[in-house]
Structure formats: structure tokens, C-alpha cells
Short mmCIF file of C-alpha atoms and ligand atoms in Angstrom, two decimals:
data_model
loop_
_atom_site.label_atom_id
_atom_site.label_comp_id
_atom_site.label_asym_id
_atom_site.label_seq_id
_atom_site.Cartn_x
_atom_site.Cartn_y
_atom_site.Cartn_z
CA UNK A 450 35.56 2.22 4.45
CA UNK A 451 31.91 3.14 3.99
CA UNK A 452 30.76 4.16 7.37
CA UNK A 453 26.42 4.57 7.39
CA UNK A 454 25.66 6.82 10.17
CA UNK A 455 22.45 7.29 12.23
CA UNK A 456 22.86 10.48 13.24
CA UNK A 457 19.81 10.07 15.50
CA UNK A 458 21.24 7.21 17.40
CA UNK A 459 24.79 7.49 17.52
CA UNK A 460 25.27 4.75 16.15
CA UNK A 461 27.94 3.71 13.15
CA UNK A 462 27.71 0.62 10.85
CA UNK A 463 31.32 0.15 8.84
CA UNK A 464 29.23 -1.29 5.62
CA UNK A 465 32.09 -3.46 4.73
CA UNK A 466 32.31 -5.32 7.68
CA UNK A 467 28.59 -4.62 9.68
CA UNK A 468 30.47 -3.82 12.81
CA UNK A 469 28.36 -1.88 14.90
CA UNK A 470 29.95 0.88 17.17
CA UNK A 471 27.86 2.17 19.56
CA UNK A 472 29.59 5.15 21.72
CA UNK A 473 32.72 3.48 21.46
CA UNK A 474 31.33 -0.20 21.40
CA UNK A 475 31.81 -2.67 18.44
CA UNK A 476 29.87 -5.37 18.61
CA UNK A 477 31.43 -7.48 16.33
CA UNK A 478 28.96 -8.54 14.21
CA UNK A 479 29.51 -9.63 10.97
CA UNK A 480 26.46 -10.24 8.62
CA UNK A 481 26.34 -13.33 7.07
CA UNK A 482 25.85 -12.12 3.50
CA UNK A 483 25.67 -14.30 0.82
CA UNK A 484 24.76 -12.35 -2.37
CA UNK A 485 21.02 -13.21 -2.69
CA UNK A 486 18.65 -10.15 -2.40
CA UNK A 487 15.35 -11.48 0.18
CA UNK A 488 12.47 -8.78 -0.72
CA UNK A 489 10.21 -8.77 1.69
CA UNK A 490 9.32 -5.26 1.05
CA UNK A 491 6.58 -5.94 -1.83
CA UNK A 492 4.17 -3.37 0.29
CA UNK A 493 6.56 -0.68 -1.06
CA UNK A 494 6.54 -2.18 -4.59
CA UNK A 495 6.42 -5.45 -5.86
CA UNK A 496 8.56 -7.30 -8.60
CA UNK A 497 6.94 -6.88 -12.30
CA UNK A 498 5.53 -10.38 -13.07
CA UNK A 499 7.54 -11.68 -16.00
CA UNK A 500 3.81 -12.49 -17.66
CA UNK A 501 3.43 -8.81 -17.27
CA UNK A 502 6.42 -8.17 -19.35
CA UNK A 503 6.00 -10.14 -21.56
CA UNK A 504 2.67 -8.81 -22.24
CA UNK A 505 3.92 -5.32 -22.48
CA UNK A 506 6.34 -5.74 -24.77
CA UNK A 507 4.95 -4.80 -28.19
CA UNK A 508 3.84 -1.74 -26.75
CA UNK A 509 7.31 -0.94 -25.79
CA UNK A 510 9.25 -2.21 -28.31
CA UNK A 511 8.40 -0.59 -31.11
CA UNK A 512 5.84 -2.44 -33.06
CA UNK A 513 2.37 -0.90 -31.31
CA UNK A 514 3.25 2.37 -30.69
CA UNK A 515 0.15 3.86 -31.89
CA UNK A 516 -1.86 6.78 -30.06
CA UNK A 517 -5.05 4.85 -28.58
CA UNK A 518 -6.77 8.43 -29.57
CA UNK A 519 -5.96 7.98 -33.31
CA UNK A 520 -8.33 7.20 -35.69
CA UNK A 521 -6.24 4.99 -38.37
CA UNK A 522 -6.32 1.05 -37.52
CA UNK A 523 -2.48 1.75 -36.14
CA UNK A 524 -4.52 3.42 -33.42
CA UNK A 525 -6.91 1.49 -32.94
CA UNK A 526 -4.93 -1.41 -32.09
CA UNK A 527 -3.37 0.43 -28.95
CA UNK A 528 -7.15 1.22 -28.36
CA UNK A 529 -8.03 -2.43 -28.10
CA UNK A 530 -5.16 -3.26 -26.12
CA UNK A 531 -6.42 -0.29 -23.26
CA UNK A 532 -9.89 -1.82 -23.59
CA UNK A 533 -9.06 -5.35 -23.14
CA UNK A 534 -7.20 -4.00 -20.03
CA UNK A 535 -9.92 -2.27 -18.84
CA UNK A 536 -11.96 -5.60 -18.96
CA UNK A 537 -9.35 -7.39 -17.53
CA UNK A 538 -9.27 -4.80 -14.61
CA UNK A 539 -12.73 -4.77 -13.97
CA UNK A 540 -13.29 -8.29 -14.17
CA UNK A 541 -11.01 -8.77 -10.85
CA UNK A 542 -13.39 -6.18 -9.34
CA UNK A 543 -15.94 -7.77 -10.84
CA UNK A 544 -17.70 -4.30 -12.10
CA UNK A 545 -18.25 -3.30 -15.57
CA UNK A 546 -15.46 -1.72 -18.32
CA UNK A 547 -16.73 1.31 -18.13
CA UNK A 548 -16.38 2.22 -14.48
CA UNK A 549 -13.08 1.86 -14.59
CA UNK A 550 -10.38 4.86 -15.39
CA UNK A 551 -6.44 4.64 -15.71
CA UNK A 552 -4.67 6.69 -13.89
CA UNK A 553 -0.67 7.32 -13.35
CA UNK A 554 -0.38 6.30 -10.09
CA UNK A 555 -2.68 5.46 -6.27
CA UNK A 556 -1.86 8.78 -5.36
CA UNK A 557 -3.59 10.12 -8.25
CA UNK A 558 -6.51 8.03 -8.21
CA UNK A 559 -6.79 9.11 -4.49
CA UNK A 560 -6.58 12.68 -5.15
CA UNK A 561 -9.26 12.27 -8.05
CA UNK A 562 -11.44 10.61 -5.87
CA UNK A 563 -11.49 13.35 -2.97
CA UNK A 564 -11.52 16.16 -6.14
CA UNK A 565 -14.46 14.62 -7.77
CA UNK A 566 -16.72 14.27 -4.19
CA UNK A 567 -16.56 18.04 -3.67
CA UNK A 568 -16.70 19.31 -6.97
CA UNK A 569 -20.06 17.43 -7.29
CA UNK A 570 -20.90 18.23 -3.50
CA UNK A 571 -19.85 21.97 -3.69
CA UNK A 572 -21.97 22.94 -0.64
CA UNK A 573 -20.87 20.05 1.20
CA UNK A 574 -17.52 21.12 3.16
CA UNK A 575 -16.79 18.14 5.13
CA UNK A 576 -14.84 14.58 4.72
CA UNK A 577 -14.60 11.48 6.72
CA UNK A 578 -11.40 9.72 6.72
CA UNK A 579 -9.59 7.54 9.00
CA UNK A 580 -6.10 8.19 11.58
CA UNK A 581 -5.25 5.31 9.10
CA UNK A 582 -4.94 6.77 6.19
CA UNK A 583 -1.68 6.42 3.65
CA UNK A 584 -0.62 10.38 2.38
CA UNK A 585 -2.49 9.99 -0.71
CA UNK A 586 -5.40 10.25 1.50
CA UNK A 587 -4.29 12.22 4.25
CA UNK A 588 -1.98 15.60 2.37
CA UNK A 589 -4.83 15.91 0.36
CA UNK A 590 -6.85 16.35 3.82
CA UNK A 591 -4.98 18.30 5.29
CA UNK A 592 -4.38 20.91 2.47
CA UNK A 593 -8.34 20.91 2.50
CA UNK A 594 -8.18 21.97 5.83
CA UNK A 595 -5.43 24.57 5.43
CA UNK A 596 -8.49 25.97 2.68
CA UNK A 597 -11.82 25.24 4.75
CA UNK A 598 -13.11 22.20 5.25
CA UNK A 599 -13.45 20.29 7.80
CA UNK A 600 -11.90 16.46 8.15
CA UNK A 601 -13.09 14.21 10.52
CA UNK A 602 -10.69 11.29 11.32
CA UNK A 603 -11.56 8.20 12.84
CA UNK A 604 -9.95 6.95 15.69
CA UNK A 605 -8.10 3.23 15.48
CA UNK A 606 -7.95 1.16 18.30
CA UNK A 607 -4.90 -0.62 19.38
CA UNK A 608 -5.55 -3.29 16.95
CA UNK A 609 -5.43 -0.83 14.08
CA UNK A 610 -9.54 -1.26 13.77
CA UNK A 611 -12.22 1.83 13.63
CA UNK A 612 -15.34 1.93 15.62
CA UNK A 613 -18.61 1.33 12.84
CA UNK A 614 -20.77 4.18 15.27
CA UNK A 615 -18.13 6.49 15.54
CA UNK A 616 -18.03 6.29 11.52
CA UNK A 617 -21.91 6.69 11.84
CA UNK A 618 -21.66 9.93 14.07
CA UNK A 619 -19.11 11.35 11.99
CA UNK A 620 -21.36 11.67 8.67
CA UNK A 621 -23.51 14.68 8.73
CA UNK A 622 -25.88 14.22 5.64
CA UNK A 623 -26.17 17.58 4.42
CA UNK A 624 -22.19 18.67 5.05
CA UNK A 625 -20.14 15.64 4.34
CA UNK A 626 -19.13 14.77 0.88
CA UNK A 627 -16.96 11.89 1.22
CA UNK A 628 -16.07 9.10 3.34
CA UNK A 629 -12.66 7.35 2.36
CA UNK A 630 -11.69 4.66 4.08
CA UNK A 631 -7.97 2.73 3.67
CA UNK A 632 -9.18 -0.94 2.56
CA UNK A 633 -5.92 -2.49 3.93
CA UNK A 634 -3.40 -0.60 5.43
CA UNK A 635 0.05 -0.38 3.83
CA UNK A 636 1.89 -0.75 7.94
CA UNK A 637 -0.16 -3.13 9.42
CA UNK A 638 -2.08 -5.25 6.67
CA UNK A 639 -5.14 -4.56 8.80
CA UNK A 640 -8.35 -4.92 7.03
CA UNK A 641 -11.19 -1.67 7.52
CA UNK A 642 -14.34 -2.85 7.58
CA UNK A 643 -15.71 -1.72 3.63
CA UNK A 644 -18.60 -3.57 3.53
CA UNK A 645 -20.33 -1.83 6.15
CA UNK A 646 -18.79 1.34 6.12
CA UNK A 647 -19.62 1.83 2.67
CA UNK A 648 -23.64 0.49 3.47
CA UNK A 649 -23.60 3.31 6.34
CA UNK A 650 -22.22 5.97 3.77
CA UNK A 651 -25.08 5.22 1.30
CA UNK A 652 -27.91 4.93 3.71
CA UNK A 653 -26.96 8.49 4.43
CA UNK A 654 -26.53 9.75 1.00
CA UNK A 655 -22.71 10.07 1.36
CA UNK A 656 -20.12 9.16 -1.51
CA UNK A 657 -17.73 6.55 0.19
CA UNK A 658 -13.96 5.78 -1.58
CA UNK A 659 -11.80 3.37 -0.61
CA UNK A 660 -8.12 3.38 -0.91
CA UNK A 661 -7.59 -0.18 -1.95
CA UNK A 662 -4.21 -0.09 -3.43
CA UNK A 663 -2.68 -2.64 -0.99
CA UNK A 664 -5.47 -4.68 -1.01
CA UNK A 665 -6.51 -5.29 -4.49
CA UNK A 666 -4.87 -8.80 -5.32
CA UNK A 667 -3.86 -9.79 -2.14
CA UNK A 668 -7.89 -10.93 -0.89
CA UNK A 669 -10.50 -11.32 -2.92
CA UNK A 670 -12.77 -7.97 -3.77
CA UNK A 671 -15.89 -8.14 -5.21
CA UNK A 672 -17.54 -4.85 -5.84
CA UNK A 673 -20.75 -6.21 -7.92
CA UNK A 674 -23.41 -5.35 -5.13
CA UNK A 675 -21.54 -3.27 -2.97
CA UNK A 676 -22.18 0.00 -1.70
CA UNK A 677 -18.54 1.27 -2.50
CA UNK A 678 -18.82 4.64 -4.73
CA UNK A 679 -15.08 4.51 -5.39
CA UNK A 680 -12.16 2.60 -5.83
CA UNK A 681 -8.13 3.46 -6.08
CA UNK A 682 -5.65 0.61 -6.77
CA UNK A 683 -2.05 1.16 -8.41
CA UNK A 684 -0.33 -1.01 -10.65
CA UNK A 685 3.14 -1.44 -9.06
CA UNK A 686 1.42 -3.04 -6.03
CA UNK A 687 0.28 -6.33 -7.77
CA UNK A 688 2.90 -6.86 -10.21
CA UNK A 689 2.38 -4.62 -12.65
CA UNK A 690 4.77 -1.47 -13.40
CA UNK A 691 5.25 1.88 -11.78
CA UNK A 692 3.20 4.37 -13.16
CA UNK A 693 0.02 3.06 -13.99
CA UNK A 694 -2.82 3.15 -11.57
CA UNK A 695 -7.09 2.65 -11.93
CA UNK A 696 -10.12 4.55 -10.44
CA UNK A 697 -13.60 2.49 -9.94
CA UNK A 698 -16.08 4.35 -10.12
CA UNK A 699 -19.76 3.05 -9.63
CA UNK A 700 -22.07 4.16 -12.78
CA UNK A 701 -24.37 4.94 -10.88
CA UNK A 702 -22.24 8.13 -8.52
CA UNK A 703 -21.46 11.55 -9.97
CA UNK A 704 -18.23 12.00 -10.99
CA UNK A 705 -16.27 15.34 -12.23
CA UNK A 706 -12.34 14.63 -13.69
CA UNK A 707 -9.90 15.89 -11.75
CA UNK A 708 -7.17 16.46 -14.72
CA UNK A 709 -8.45 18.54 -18.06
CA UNK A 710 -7.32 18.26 -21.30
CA UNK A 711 -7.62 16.18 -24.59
CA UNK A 712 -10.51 14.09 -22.81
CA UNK A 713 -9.22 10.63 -23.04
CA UNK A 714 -10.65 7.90 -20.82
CA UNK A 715 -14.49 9.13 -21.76
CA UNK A 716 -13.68 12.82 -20.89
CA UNK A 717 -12.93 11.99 -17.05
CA UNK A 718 -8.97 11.90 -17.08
CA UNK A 719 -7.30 12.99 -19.79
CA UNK A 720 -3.67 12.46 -20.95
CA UNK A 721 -2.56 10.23 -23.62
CA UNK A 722 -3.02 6.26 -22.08
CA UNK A 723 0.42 4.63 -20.96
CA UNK A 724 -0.53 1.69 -23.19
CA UNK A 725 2.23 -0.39 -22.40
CA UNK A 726 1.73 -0.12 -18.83
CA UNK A 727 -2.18 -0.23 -18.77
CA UNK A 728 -1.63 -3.84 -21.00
CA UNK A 729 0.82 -4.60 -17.95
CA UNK A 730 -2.20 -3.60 -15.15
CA UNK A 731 -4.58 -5.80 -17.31
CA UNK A 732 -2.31 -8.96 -17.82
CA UNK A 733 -1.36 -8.57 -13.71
CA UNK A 734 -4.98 -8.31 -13.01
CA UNK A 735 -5.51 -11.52 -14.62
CA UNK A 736 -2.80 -13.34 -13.25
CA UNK A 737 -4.15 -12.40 -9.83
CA UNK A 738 -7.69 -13.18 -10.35
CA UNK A 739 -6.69 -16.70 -11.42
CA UNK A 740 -4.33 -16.66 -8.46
CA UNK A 741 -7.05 -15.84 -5.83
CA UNK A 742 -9.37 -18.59 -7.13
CA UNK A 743 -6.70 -20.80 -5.60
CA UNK A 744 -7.36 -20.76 -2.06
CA UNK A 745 -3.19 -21.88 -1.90
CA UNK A 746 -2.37 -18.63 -3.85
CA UNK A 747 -3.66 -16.68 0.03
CA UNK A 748 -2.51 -19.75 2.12
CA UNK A 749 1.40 -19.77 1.11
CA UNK A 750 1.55 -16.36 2.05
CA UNK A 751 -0.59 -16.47 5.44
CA UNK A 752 1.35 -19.45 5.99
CA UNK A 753 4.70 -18.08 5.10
CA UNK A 754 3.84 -15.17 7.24
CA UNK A 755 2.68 -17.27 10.20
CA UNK A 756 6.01 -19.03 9.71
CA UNK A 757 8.15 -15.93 10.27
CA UNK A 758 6.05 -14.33 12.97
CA UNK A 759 5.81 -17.54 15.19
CA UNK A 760 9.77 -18.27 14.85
CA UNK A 761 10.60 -14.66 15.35
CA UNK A 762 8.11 -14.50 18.62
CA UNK A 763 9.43 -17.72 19.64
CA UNK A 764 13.51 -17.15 19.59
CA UNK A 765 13.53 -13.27 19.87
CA UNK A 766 12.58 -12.01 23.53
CA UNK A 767 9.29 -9.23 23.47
CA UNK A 768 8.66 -9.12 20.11
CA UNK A 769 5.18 -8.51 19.33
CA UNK A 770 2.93 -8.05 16.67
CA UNK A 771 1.80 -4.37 15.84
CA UNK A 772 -2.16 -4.74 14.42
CA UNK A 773 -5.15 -7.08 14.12
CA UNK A 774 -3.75 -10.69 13.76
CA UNK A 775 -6.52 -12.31 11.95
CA UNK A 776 -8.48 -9.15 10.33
CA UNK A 777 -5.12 -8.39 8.09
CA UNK A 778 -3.49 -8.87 4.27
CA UNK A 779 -1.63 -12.29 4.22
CA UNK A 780 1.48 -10.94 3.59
CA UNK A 781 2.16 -8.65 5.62
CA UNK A 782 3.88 -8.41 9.55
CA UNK A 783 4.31 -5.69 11.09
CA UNK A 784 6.55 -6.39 14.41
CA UNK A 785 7.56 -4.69 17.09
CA UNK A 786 11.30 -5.94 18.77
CA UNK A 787 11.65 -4.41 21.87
CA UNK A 788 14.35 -2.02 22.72
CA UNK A 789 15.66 -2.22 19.33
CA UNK A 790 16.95 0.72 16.48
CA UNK A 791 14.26 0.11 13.63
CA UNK A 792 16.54 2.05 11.81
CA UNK A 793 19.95 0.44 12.51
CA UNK A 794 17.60 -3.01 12.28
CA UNK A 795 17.16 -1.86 8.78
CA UNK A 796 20.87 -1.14 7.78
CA UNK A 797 22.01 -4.65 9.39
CA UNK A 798 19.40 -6.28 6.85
CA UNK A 799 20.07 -4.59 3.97
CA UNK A 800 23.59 -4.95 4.68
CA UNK A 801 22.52 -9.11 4.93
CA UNK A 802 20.23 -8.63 1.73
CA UNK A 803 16.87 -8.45 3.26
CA UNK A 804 14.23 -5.70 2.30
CA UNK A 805 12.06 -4.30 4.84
CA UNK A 806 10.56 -1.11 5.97
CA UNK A 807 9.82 0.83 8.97
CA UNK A 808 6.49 2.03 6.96
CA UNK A 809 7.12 2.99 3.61
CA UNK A 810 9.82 4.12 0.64
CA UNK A 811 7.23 7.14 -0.61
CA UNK A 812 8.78 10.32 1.12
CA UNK A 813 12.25 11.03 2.08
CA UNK A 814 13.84 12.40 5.89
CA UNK A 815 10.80 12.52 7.78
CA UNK A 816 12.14 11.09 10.84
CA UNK A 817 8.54 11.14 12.66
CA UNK A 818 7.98 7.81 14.41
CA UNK A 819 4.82 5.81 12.20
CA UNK A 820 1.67 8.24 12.37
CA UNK A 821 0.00 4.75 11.83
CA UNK A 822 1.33 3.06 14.86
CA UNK A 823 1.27 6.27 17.12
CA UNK A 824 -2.71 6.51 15.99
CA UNK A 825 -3.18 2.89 17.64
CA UNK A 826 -1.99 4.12 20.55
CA UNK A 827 1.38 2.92 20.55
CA UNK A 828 4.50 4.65 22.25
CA UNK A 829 6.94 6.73 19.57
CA UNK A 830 9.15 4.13 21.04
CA UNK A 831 7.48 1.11 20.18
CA UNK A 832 7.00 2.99 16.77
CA UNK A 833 10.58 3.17 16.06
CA UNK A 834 11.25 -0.20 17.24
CA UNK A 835 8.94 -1.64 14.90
CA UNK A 836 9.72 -2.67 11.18
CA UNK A 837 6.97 -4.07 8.69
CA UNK A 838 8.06 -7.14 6.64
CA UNK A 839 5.85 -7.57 3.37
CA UNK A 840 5.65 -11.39 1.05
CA UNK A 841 4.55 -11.57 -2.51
CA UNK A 842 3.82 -14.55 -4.37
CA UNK A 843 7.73 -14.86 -5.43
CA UNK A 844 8.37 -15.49 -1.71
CA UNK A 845 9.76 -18.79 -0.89
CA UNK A 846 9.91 -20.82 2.39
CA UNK A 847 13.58 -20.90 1.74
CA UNK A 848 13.91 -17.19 2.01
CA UNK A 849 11.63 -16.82 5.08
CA UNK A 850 14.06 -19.35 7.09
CA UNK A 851 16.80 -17.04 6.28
CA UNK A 852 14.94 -14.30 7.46
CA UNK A 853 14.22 -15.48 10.22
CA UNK A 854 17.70 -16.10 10.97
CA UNK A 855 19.09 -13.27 10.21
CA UNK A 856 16.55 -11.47 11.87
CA UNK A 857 17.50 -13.11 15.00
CA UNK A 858 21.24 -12.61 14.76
CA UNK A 859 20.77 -9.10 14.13
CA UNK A 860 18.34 -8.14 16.82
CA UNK A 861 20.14 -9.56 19.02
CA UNK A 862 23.70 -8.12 18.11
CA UNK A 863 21.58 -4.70 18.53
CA UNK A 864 20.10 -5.29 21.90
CA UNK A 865 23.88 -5.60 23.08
CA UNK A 866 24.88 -3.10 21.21
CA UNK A 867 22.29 0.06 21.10
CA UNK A 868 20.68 2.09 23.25
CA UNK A 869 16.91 1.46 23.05
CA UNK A 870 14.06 3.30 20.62
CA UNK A 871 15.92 5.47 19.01
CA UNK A 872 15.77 6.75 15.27
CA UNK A 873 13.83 5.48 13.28
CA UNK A 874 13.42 7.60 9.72
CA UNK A 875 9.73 6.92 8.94
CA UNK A 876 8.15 7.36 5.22
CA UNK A 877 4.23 6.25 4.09
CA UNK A 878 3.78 3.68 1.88
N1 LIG B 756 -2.32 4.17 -0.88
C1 LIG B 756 -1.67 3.22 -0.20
C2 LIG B 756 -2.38 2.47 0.87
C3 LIG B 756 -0.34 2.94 -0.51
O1 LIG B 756 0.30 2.00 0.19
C4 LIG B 756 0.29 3.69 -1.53
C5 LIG B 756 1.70 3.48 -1.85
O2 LIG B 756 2.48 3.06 -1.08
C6 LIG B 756 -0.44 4.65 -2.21
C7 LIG B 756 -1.75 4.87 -1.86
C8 LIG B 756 0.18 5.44 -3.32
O3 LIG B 756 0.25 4.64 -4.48
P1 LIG B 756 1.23 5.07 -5.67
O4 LIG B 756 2.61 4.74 -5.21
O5 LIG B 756 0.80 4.23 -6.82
O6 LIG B 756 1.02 6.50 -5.90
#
């Protein structure tokens, strides 16, 4: 017998048979598996389009191998295929080829961004950020702080939302260097306000980033006439692979590279181009601009998501929504079920073939309640009684009824079985 423990909780599932013992207690719950897997994790990472694939293929397989960097027409095929992405990229942004870099990852393109503010800024010592923030924004804060600077971070309110004049009164013209604001944020789904915190930013001289990389390709983002300096999206967000991520940034900003070498992508991040996963970004990015055209594409997942939320609410006693219900991605619900173990809510899903998260699948063992949630003002225990359910476009109505379901069964099998709010292992995606 496979026994999972939480060791903060007490509490011991048998895997085999999802009989919870509690202190002695068995609840005698058995989870009604049946085999399918129901992701509804896709904030975490989201299933690899087969277009994408397919698209990707002859730069895996063998046949267009070629260094992008090489002069011979062997090269210079993989060198079309990167630009073509880059187009394709910057078309969904609606920006030119040229502002856009490839990058490995979000985390990189985050760490670029904040790297390339204060090496062109060198007197300037201070950054704006949010409470909000995902770790690719916030460890690179912090270890600024640890050598100098200072980091202002906004406050959220209990809907997850900052204050526009604290924002203003945080910028100090002559010391700041960067704003960066989370465009969506990976717990919640709420929405920052870019638009105008990236027009404040400029009006006071200020380079302003965004960390979009749950939002690009879930709403639409336009970035022709916008006041945003900087962009960060990642690849294995919007159905394209792991490892491949993109940095906007406006011709019109400084920039210094972040990572020195061989001076691919125009001398500003060098390292030889994943071309098979760059063709994979590009071919995604198309998929999803066609897909946002289609005002259905962001209706079946609103919709879906309304679906879940509003049975859940309706058959599961105090469970709330954690965030801004209107100003947030489509897809995502974050909810809070009182008195319940996030974490042995988690283990009773898995163990029933859903996917979900109690905030994210980046780090491992931090068993801090959400730094998200806890910034919005919420209790550590309504933090680790709350678990974040995210749809992709492969989500089907089907799924979300057995969700819901489940969801029920299981919450309620806890609520007789656990002790309330406790241990909840919390990670940042
Ligand atoms: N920013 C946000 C808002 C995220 O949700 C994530 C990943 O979860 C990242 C940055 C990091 O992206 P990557 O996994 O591509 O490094």
C-alpha cells in the first residue's frame, strides 16, 4: 500500500483506495476514478498544440538541423524559419519583427528585462513592482535589495487590484528605473491595469515591463500604440513547448543584453536559437491570434469557467472566489473552500485524475501559504484552503461536469474528515 502523507496535517491518504485517515478516522472515501486525466492546471503549463508539433518537426527530426548563424543556404533555412517566427510572434502583439527577442524561458525574459533597465539607468537605484508579482519578478527583487536598491511594491487590494496613485507616488523620476507590473496573475487570473500604468511610467520618463506570460493568448494584447517599454511571455503557456520564451522590446527604449556571447538575436541575447522550439512559439502564436479573433475562442472558456464556479458555489457550502470576478483571464478560478486541506484537496484529485494547483508547479517544499493571496489580505488560512483551477482551449464541458463532481464529493469527504486550514505546500507559477 502506497500511503501519501501530509506531514503538516496529519493526515494519510492509502493511494490505492483514497481512504482518508485523519487521527485515527477513515472516512471512507473512495474516488471515483475512471482513467481519464482532467487538466485543469494549464496555468502551470499547457498541452503542446498538435499544430505546434507538427510544425516543429523538421527541425527536430533531422532534416533542418542547420545553425540559424551559418552562412551556407543549410543555415539559412533555420534562419528563415526563426524569422518567420519572429513575425508570427510579433504579429499577435501586433509590434514589429525586430522588437522581438527569443529567450529560453519567462523567467529569463523577466530577469533580462529588470537587467537591461539598470544597466541603462546605472544611477537610477530604484524599481517599482507589485505584492503581485510571480518569482521571476520578485527573486530578482529581492536579490537587488540584498545588493542596494531599493523596491517599492504595490499594495493589492482584496480583489487582487493595485491603486493607479499609489503606482504614481511610487515613481521618483530621477531614482526609479523600472516599473514591472504582472499583466495577469498566474493565482488569481486578475488583470493589472497596463494601459495606464504603463502611460503613468512614460509621462515620468520611467521604463515600464510587464510580465505577460499568463496573459499573452488568453485576451487580446495589442501593443501598437502603447506605452509598454517591455514585454515577457513564455512559450509553454500558450501551447507551445518548454523552453522557449520572447522579450518585446519597444524600438524606441534602450536596451543592454543580459546574456554575452556569440551575439545572436542582433547582439542582445546570445546563444544558438532553439529553432525547433522558436518555429513551435511562432506556429502557437498564430493559432492563438486566429483563435482570439473568435470572440467564442474567450467565451467557451469564461463560460466553462462560470460553469464550474457557479455549480461549485452553489452545492459546496462557503466557497468563495479568491480575486476580481470580472477584471480576470477566462480561464482561470481561483477558490477558496472553507475549512478545507488545499493540500489533501489536491491528493484526492489527483488521485480522481484532476490537475490543479494551490499556486504553482515552479519551486519545490516551500510550504508558505500563497504570498499572492496573503498580499490581498487574506488569512494564511483561507490561503491554504484555496486551490486555483486553470482551462485551456482543450477543455471540454464534459470534463468541467466531472469536475465539478468530484470536486464536490471530495470537499465534502474532507470537511468530515480533516481538521481545518492546514498544510498547504505552496509553489509560484
Ligand atoms: N511569470 C509568470 C506570471 C508565470 O506564471 C511564470 C510561470 O509560471 C513565469 C513568469 C515563468 O515562466 P517560465 O516557466 O517560462 O520561466
Amino acid at each position: 500500500m502506497t500511503q501519501i502523507v501530509n506531514w503538516r496535517s496529519c493526515v494519510c491518504i492509502d493511494t490505492l483506495t483514497d481512504k482518508v485517515q485523519d487521527n485515527g478516522c477513515d472516512s471512507g472515501y473512495t474516488a471515483a476514478v475512471n482513467g481519464e486525466l482532467i487538466y485543469l492546471d494549464n496555468n502551470a503549463t499547457a498541452r503542446v498544440h498538435p499544430e505546434v508539433c507538427v510544425a516543429m518537426e523538421p527541425y527536430l527530426s533531422g532534416e533542418m538541423y542547420g545553425n540559424p548563424s551559418a552562412g551556407y543556404r543549410f543555415g539559412k533555412q533555420a534562419r528563415e524559419a526563426v524569422e518567420q517566427a519572429r513575425g508570427q510572434v510579433a504579429a499577435l502583439l501586433d509590434v514589429e519583427s525586430e522588437e522581438i527577442i527569443f529567450t529560453s524561458c519567462g523567467t529569463e525574459s523577466n530577469n533580462t528585462a529588470i537587467q537591461s533597465a539598470l544597466k541603462c539607468y546605472p544611477d537610477r537605484r530604484h524599481v517599482v513592482i507589485s505584492a503581485g508579482e510571480h518569482s521571476a519578478i520578485e527573486k530578482p527583487c529581492k536579490y537587488l535589495e540584498s545588493h542596494g536598491y531599493r523596491v517599492t511594491r504595490l499594495a493589492l487590494d482584496g480583489e487582487g487590484l493595485i491603486d493607479l496613485e499609489e503606482l504614481e507616488a511610487a515613481i521618483e523620476p530621477d531614482e526609479t528605473a523600472l516599473v514591472s507590473l504582472i499583466w495577469a496573475n498566474n493565482e488569481t487570473g486578475v488583470l493589472s491595469p497596463i494601459d495606464e500604468a504603463a502611460t503613468i511610467a512614460k509621462e515620468k520618463g520611467v521604463l515600464f515591463h510587464s510580465d505577460a506570460v499568463q496573459a499573452i493568448g488568453k485576451i487580446p494584447i495589442g501593443l501598437h500604440d502603447s506605452a509598454v517599454s517591455m514585454l515577457s511571455l513564455s512559450g509553454h503557456k500558450l501551447h507551445a513547448p518548454k523552453g522557449v520564451g520572447a522579450l518585446y522590446v519597444n524600438r524606441r527604449v534602450r536596451f543592454e543584453p543580459w546574456i554575452l556571447g556569440g551575439g545572436q538575436e542582433s547582439d542582445r541575447r546570445s546563444g544558438t536559437e532553439n529553432v525547433a522550439s522558436i518555429v513551435g512559439l511562432g506556429k502557437a502564436a498564430v493559432l492563438l491570434q486566429n483563435a482570439l479573433k473568435n470572440e467564442n475562442h474567450q467565451a467557451h472558456l469564461s463560460g466553462l469557467r462560470d460553469r464550474f464556479e457557479k455549480a461549485l458555489i452553489g452545492r459546496v457550502a462557503n466557497t468563495q472566489v479568491n480575486g476580481h470576478c470580472e477584471k480576470r483571464l477566462p480561464n482561470t478560478s481561483n477558490l477558496y473552500f472553507e475549512g478545507v486541506d488545499g493540500e489533501g484537496l489536491l491528493i484526492l484529485l489527483d488521485n480522481a485524475g484532476i490537475c490543479c494547483s494551490p499556486g504553482s508547479a515552479c519551486g519545490t517544499g516551500s510550504v508558505k501559504p500563497s504570498r499572492v493571496l496573503t498580499a490581498m489580505g487574506f488569512s494564511s488560512s483561507r490561503a491554504r484552503s484555496s486551490v486555483r483551477f486553470s482551462l485551456s482551449m482543450f477543455t471540454t464541458e464534459e470534463e468541467i461536469d466531472r469536475a465539478i463532481e468530484a470536486v464536490e464529493q471530495t470537499v465534502g469527504k474532507l470537511r468530515v474528515t480533516l481538521p481545518s486550514g492546514r498544510g498547504s505546500v505552496v509553489r509560484n507559477t
